[in-house]
Amino acid sequence: MKLRYNNKEIKLVDCKSFFSRFKGFMFTKDINYSLLFKRCNSIHTFFMFESIDVILCNEDNIILYYYKSLKPNKVILPKKGVTRVYELPVGYFDINIGYKLEVIE
């Protein structure tokens, strides 16, 4: 799978299993792909080695919130209307709230 925004793409991993959702990017260095958490509206960055960008979307992949360069040991509390969370390397996309992300299978 790939995540596309403004004609730029990045590899996307759908975190479906308990372990993949639990681990996320914890203990990961040199992040060069993105993660998708469905049925999710909050995250934490405990036990992470790098900052990440976090995009929170609704069911239609419309961007509702964007956290640029979220540092380790931070928490994003639950947000109303959010059903999908994307984590990706810092600065990969230049995000605008209200725009749509595209997932390519």
Short mmCIF file of C-alpha atoms in Angstrom, two decimals:
data_model
loop_
_atom_site.label_atom_id
_atom_site.label_comp_id
_atom_site.label_asym_id
_atom_site.label_seq_id
_atom_site.Cartn_x
_atom_site.Cartn_y
_atom_site.Cartn_z
CA MET A 1 0.00 0.00 0.00
CA LYS A 2 0.98 3.62 -0.50
CA LEU A 3 -0.12 6.92 0.92
CA ARG A 4 -0.45 9.77 -1.60
CA TYR A 5 -0.82 13.50 -1.04
CA ASN A 6 -0.20 16.19 -3.70
CA ASN A 7 1.24 13.61 -6.13
CA LYS A 8 3.88 12.48 -3.62
CA GLU A 9 3.80 8.88 -2.33
CA ILE A 10 5.24 6.92 0.59
CA LYS A 11 5.00 3.25 1.55
CA LEU A 12 2.07 2.68 3.95
CA VAL A 13 1.77 -0.16 6.47
CA ASP A 14 -1.73 -0.87 7.80
CA CYS A 15 -1.38 -1.75 11.48
CA LYS A 16 -4.09 -4.37 11.95
CA SER A 17 -2.73 -6.81 14.52
CA PHE A 18 -2.53 -6.14 18.23
CA PHE A 19 1.28 -6.24 18.13
CA SER A 20 1.66 -3.91 15.11
CA ARG A 21 -0.75 -1.39 16.70
CA PHE A 22 1.03 -1.67 20.04
CA LYS A 23 4.55 -1.25 18.60
CA GLY A 24 3.98 1.41 15.93
CA PHE A 25 7.31 3.23 15.54
CA MET A 26 8.53 2.45 19.06
CA PHE A 27 12.27 1.56 19.07
CA THR A 28 12.52 2.36 15.33
CA LYS A 29 15.39 4.36 13.83
CA ASP A 30 15.60 5.96 10.36
CA ILE A 31 11.85 6.00 9.67
CA ASN A 32 11.24 5.90 5.89
CA TYR A 33 7.63 4.66 5.62
CA SER A 34 4.25 5.52 7.13
CA LEU A 35 1.79 3.72 9.42
CA LEU A 36 -2.01 3.66 9.39
CA PHE A 37 -4.08 3.06 12.53
CA LYS A 38 -7.78 2.60 11.74
CA ARG A 39 -10.41 3.02 14.47
CA CYS A 40 -7.99 5.23 16.37
CA ASN A 41 -8.22 8.84 17.54
CA SER A 42 -5.20 9.30 19.82
CA ILE A 43 -1.55 8.23 20.07
CA HIS A 44 1.57 8.53 22.20
CA THR A 45 5.25 8.71 21.27
CA PHE A 46 6.73 6.97 24.30
CA PHE A 47 9.79 4.78 23.60
CA MET A 48 10.37 6.44 20.22
CA PHE A 49 13.83 7.48 19.05
CA GLU A 50 12.73 10.11 16.51
CA SER A 51 10.14 12.82 16.04
CA ILE A 52 7.30 12.04 13.61
CA ASP A 53 4.55 13.86 11.73
CA VAL A 54 1.04 12.76 12.71
CA ILE A 55 -2.07 13.23 10.56
CA LEU A 56 -5.53 12.62 12.02
CA CYS A 57 -8.35 12.04 9.54
CA ASN A 58 -12.03 11.17 9.45
CA GLU A 59 -13.50 8.08 7.76
CA ASP A 60 -13.24 9.79 4.33
CA ASN A 61 -9.51 10.56 4.85
CA ILE A 62 -10.14 14.30 5.16
CA ILE A 63 -7.34 15.82 7.26
CA LEU A 64 -8.74 17.19 10.53
CA TYR A 65 -5.54 17.68 12.56
CA TYR A 66 -1.83 17.76 11.76
CA TYR A 67 1.07 17.56 14.22
CA LYS A 68 4.40 18.44 12.66
CA SER A 69 7.56 17.04 14.23
CA LEU A 70 5.91 15.52 17.31
CA LYS A 71 8.74 14.72 19.70
CA PRO A 72 9.17 11.48 21.69
CA ASN A 73 7.28 11.15 25.00
CA LYS A 74 4.26 13.19 23.90
CA VAL A 75 0.55 12.32 23.88
CA ILE A 76 -2.23 13.33 21.49
CA LEU A 77 -5.49 13.04 23.40
CA PRO A 78 -8.63 11.69 21.67
CA LYS A 79 -10.08 14.02 19.05
CA LYS A 80 -13.73 14.10 18.04
CA GLY A 81 -14.45 12.95 14.49
CA VAL A 82 -11.07 11.24 14.04
CA THR A 83 -11.14 7.58 12.96
CA ARG A 84 -7.73 7.20 11.27
CA VAL A 85 -4.25 8.16 12.37
CA TYR A 86 -1.25 8.27 10.05
CA GLU A 87 2.33 8.44 11.35
CA LEU A 88 5.14 9.36 8.98
CA PRO A 89 8.67 10.75 8.77
CA VAL A 90 9.07 14.42 9.67
CA GLY A 91 8.50 16.81 6.75
CA TYR A 92 7.58 14.21 4.15
CA PHE A 93 4.33 15.96 3.16
CA ASP A 94 3.43 19.65 3.29
CA ILE A 95 -0.04 19.16 4.84
CA ASN A 96 -3.11 21.40 4.68
CA ILE A 97 -6.09 20.86 6.99
CA GLY A 98 -9.29 19.99 5.11
CA TYR A 99 -7.53 18.27 2.21
CA LYS A 100 -7.84 14.56 1.46
CA LEU A 101 -5.23 11.80 1.72
CA GLU A 102 -5.33 8.99 -0.81
CA VAL A 103 -4.56 5.36 0.04
CA ILE A 104 -3.45 3.23 -2.91
CA GLU A 105 -3.87 -0.52 -2.46
#
